[in-house]
mmCIF file of C-alpha atoms in Angstrom:
data_model
loop_
_atom_site.group_PDB
_atom_site.id
_atom_site.type_symbol
_atom_site.label_atom_id
_atom_site.label_comp_id
_atom_site.label_asym_id
_atom_site.label_seq_id
_atom_site.Cartn_x
_atom_site.Cartn_y
_atom_site.Cartn_z
ATOM 1 C CA UNK V 28 12.004 38.118 -16.129
ATOM 2 C CA UNK V 29 12.321 35.633 -13.248
ATOM 3 C CA UNK V 30 16.077 35.242 -13.695
ATOM 4 C CA UNK V 31 17.083 38.641 -12.397
ATOM 5 C CA UNK V 32 19.163 38.551 -9.205
ATOM 6 C CA UNK V 33 18.337 40.840 -6.307
ATOM 7 C CA UNK V 34 20.937 43.491 -7.163
ATOM 8 C CA UNK V 35 19.687 43.952 -10.683
ATOM 9 C CA UNK V 36 16.191 44.096 -9.502
ATOM 10 C CA UNK V 37 17.022 46.675 -6.914
ATOM 11 C CA UNK V 38 18.750 48.919 -9.519
ATOM 12 C CA UNK V 39 15.854 48.598 -11.891
ATOM 13 C CA UNK V 40 13.390 49.460 -9.062
ATOM 14 C CA UNK V 41 15.349 52.704 -8.339
ATOM 15 C CA UNK V 42 15.359 53.795 -11.995
ATOM 16 C CA UNK V 43 11.583 53.108 -12.325
ATOM 17 C CA UNK V 44 10.747 54.874 -9.037
ATOM 18 C CA UNK V 45 12.479 58.048 -10.329
ATOM 19 C CA UNK V 46 10.244 58.161 -13.334
ATOM 20 C CA UNK V 47 6.925 56.863 -11.771
ATOM 21 C CA UNK V 48 5.040 57.273 -8.488
ATOM 22 C CA UNK V 49 5.001 54.301 -6.011
ATOM 23 C CA UNK V 50 1.153 53.840 -6.519
ATOM 24 C CA UNK V 51 1.592 53.611 -10.277
ATOM 25 C CA UNK V 52 4.400 51.028 -9.882
ATOM 26 C CA UNK V 53 2.407 49.034 -7.426
ATOM 27 C CA UNK V 54 -0.652 49.068 -9.827
ATOM 28 C CA UNK V 55 1.506 48.145 -12.749
ATOM 29 C CA UNK V 56 3.080 45.340 -10.727
ATOM 30 C CA UNK V 57 -0.291 43.893 -9.897
ATOM 31 C CA UNK V 58 -1.417 44.108 -13.466
ATOM 32 C CA UNK V 59 1.735 42.407 -14.818
ATOM 33 C CA UNK V 60 1.514 39.773 -12.151
ATOM 34 C CA UNK V 61 -2.139 39.009 -13.002
ATOM 35 C CA UNK V 62 -1.592 39.160 -16.777
ATOM 36 C CA UNK V 63 1.591 37.243 -16.853
ATOM 37 C CA UNK V 64 0.619 34.796 -14.119
ATOM 38 C CA UNK V 65 4.196 34.500 -13.115
ATOM 39 C CA UNK V 66 4.377 33.068 -9.629
ATOM 40 C CA UNK V 67 6.276 34.989 -7.027
ATOM 41 C CA UNK V 68 8.622 33.463 -4.486
ATOM 42 C CA UNK V 69 5.767 33.721 -1.959
ATOM 43 C CA UNK V 70 3.429 31.910 -4.317
ATOM 44 C CA UNK V 71 6.067 29.206 -4.871
ATOM 45 C CA UNK V 72 6.574 28.914 -1.088
ATOM 46 C CA UNK V 73 2.838 28.656 -0.488
ATOM 47 C CA UNK V 74 2.645 26.094 -3.256
ATOM 48 C CA UNK V 75 5.474 24.028 -1.676
ATOM 49 C CA UNK V 76 3.832 24.349 1.695
ATOM 50 C CA UNK V 77 0.571 23.090 0.272
ATOM 51 C CA UNK V 78 2.405 20.292 -1.466
ATOM 52 C CA UNK V 79 4.206 19.387 1.671
ATOM 53 C CA UNK V 80 0.976 19.296 3.611
ATOM 54 C CA UNK V 81 -0.617 17.109 0.921
ATOM 55 C CA UNK V 82 2.403 14.766 0.998
ATOM 56 C CA UNK V 83 2.157 14.595 4.767
ATOM 57 C CA UNK V 84 -1.515 13.731 4.561
ATOM 58 C CA UNK V 85 -0.650 11.079 1.943
ATOM 59 C CA UNK V 86 2.003 9.651 4.213
ATOM 60 C CA UNK V 87 -0.449 9.408 7.033
ATOM 61 C CA UNK V 88 -3.050 7.722 4.762
ATOM 62 C CA UNK V 89 -0.391 5.325 3.525
ATOM 63 C CA UNK V 90 0.706 4.514 7.090
ATOM 64 C CA UNK V 91 -2.922 3.857 7.955
ATOM 65 C CA UNK V 92 -3.348 1.709 4.874
ATOM 66 C CA UNK V 93 -0.118 -0.167 5.803
ATOM 67 C CA UNK V 94 -1.410 -0.789 9.417
ATOM 68 C CA UNK V 95 -4.787 -1.980 8.024
ATOM 69 C CA UNK V 96 -3.070 -4.316 5.535
ATOM 70 C CA UNK V 97 -0.783 -5.703 8.362
ATOM 71 C CA UNK V 98 -3.934 -6.338 10.327
ATOM 72 C CA UNK V 99 -5.518 -8.118 7.416
ATOM 73 C CA UNK V 100 -2.349 -10.209 6.841
ATOM 74 C CA UNK V 101 -2.268 -11.153 10.488
ATOM 75 C CA UNK V 102 -5.984 -12.035 10.348
ATOM 76 C CA UNK V 103 -5.392 -14.155 7.249
ATOM 77 C CA UNK V 104 -2.455 -15.839 8.891
ATOM 78 C CA UNK V 105 -4.500 -16.604 11.896
ATOM 79 C CA UNK V 106 -7.400 -17.802 9.773
ATOM 80 C CA UNK V 107 -4.969 -19.879 7.667
ATOM 81 C CA UNK V 108 -3.506 -21.371 10.984
ATOM 82 C CA UNK V 109 -7.046 -22.161 12.145
ATOM 83 C CA UNK V 110 -7.935 -23.825 8.956
ATOM 84 C CA UNK V 111 -4.667 -25.790 8.999
ATOM 85 C CA UNK V 112 -5.403 -26.771 12.582
ATOM 86 C CA UNK V 113 -8.864 -27.968 11.638
ATOM 87 C CA UNK V 114 -7.456 -29.966 8.708
ATOM 88 C CA UNK V 115 -4.870 -31.605 10.993
ATOM 89 C CA UNK V 116 -7.430 -32.287 13.680
ATOM 90 C CA UNK V 117 -9.799 -33.856 11.055
ATOM 91 C CA UNK V 118 -6.959 -35.957 9.696
ATOM 92 C CA UNK V 119 -6.084 -37.065 13.209
ATOM 93 C CA UNK V 120 -9.720 -37.998 13.789
ATOM 94 C CA UNK V 121 -9.762 -39.871 10.456
ATOM 95 C CA UNK V 122 -6.608 -41.814 11.485
ATOM 96 C CA UNK V 123 -8.082 -42.616 14.927
ATOM 97 C CA UNK V 124 -11.311 -43.819 13.311
ATOM 98 C CA UNK V 125 -9.427 -45.862 10.727
ATOM 99 C CA UNK V 126 -7.233 -47.386 13.508
ATOM 100 C CA UNK V 127 -10.384 -48.278 15.482
ATOM 101 C CA UNK V 128 -11.892 -49.819 12.411
ATOM 102 C CA UNK V 129 -8.735 -51.783 11.747
ATOM 103 C CA UNK V 130 -8.702 -52.944 15.387
ATOM 104 C CA UNK V 131 -12.315 -54.060 15.098
ATOM 105 C CA UNK V 132 -11.566 -55.918 11.913
ATOM 106 C CA UNK V 133 -8.614 -57.533 13.516
ATOM 107 C CA UNK V 134 -10.783 -58.523 16.536
ATOM 108 C CA UNK V 135 -13.346 -60.067 14.235
ATOM 109 C CA UNK V 136 -10.676 -61.923 12.284
ATOM 110 C CA UNK V 137 -9.035 -63.070 15.485
ATOM 111 C CA UNK V 138 -12.427 -64.346 16.680
ATOM 112 C CA UNK V 139 -13.030 -66.158 13.375
ATOM 113 C CA UNK V 140 -9.469 -67.508 13.496
ATOM 114 C CA UNK V 141 -10.034 -68.796 17.040
ATOM 115 C CA UNK V 142 -13.398 -70.390 16.042
ATOM 116 C CA UNK V 143 -11.623 -71.912 12.990
ATOM 117 C CA UNK V 144 -8.897 -73.327 15.297
ATOM 118 C CA UNK V 145 -11.467 -74.691 17.639
ATOM 119 C CA UNK V 146 -13.293 -76.258 14.698
ATOM 120 C CA UNK V 147 -10.026 -77.803 13.433
ATOM 121 C CA UNK V 148 -9.263 -79.073 16.889
ATOM 122 C CA UNK V 149 -12.763 -80.539 17.309
ATOM 123 C CA UNK V 150 -12.506 -82.209 13.832
ATOM 124 C CA UNK V 151 -8.931 -83.440 14.627
ATOM 125 C CA UNK V 152 -10.330 -84.834 17.836
ATOM 126 C CA UNK V 153 -13.188 -86.538 15.912
ATOM 127 C CA UNK V 154 -10.633 -87.926 13.422
ATOM 128 C CA UNK V 155 -8.380 -89.165 16.291
ATOM 129 C CA UNK V 156 -11.334 -90.854 17.924
ATOM 130 C CA UNK V 157 -12.370 -92.428 14.633
ATOM 131 C CA UNK V 158 -8.884 -93.639 14.000
ATOM 132 C CA UNK V 159 -8.767 -95.086 17.573
ATOM 133 C CA UNK V 160 -12.160 -96.736 17.052
ATOM 134 C CA UNK V 161 -11.064 -98.043 13.613
ATOM 135 C CA UNK V 162 -7.877 -99.396 15.234
ATOM 136 C CA UNK V 163 -9.922 -101.183 17.943
ATOM 137 C CA UNK V 164 -12.204 -102.594 15.325
ATOM 138 C CA UNK V 165 -9.227 -103.845 13.308
ATOM 139 C CA UNK V 166 -7.756 -105.392 16.542
ATOM 140 C CA UNK V 167 -11.000 -107.087 17.236
ATOM 141 C CA UNK V 168 -11.243 -108.366 13.702
ATOM 142 C CA UNK V 169 -7.655 -109.699 13.886
ATOM 143 C CA UNK V 170 -8.396 -111.537 17.071
ATOM 144 C CA UNK V 171 -11.347 -113.145 15.566
ATOM 145 C CA UNK V 172 -9.337 -114.169 12.513
ATOM 146 C CA UNK V 173 -6.723 -115.714 14.619
#
């Protein structure tokens, strides 16, 4: 049984060795070990060593995966920043284009406004001349009437 302490095992070994030869004991031990498949301390230590190696390999793989994921995240951040920069640049270009269109419309409206003012001034001048001419004619008519 695997729960025996070393002292008990040592005493039992001495009792058994008195009755049996060492070779018989060894052969029996191997048969029992194979049949019962009870792991020995060495087997357990080996198993722990293998498990530790597997865990260390897993840790290395996880660290590699972490590095790769960090690179992907950085790449995505960079890509996101580039996309954001392009969007901002596009919006700036749209704003500049809109501002230029607005300036062009304002220039055209200012030109139309100036032409309208000139037309108004010209018509006012015509009206002023007609009024003056009318006043002269009325003056001439008054003189003839007097």
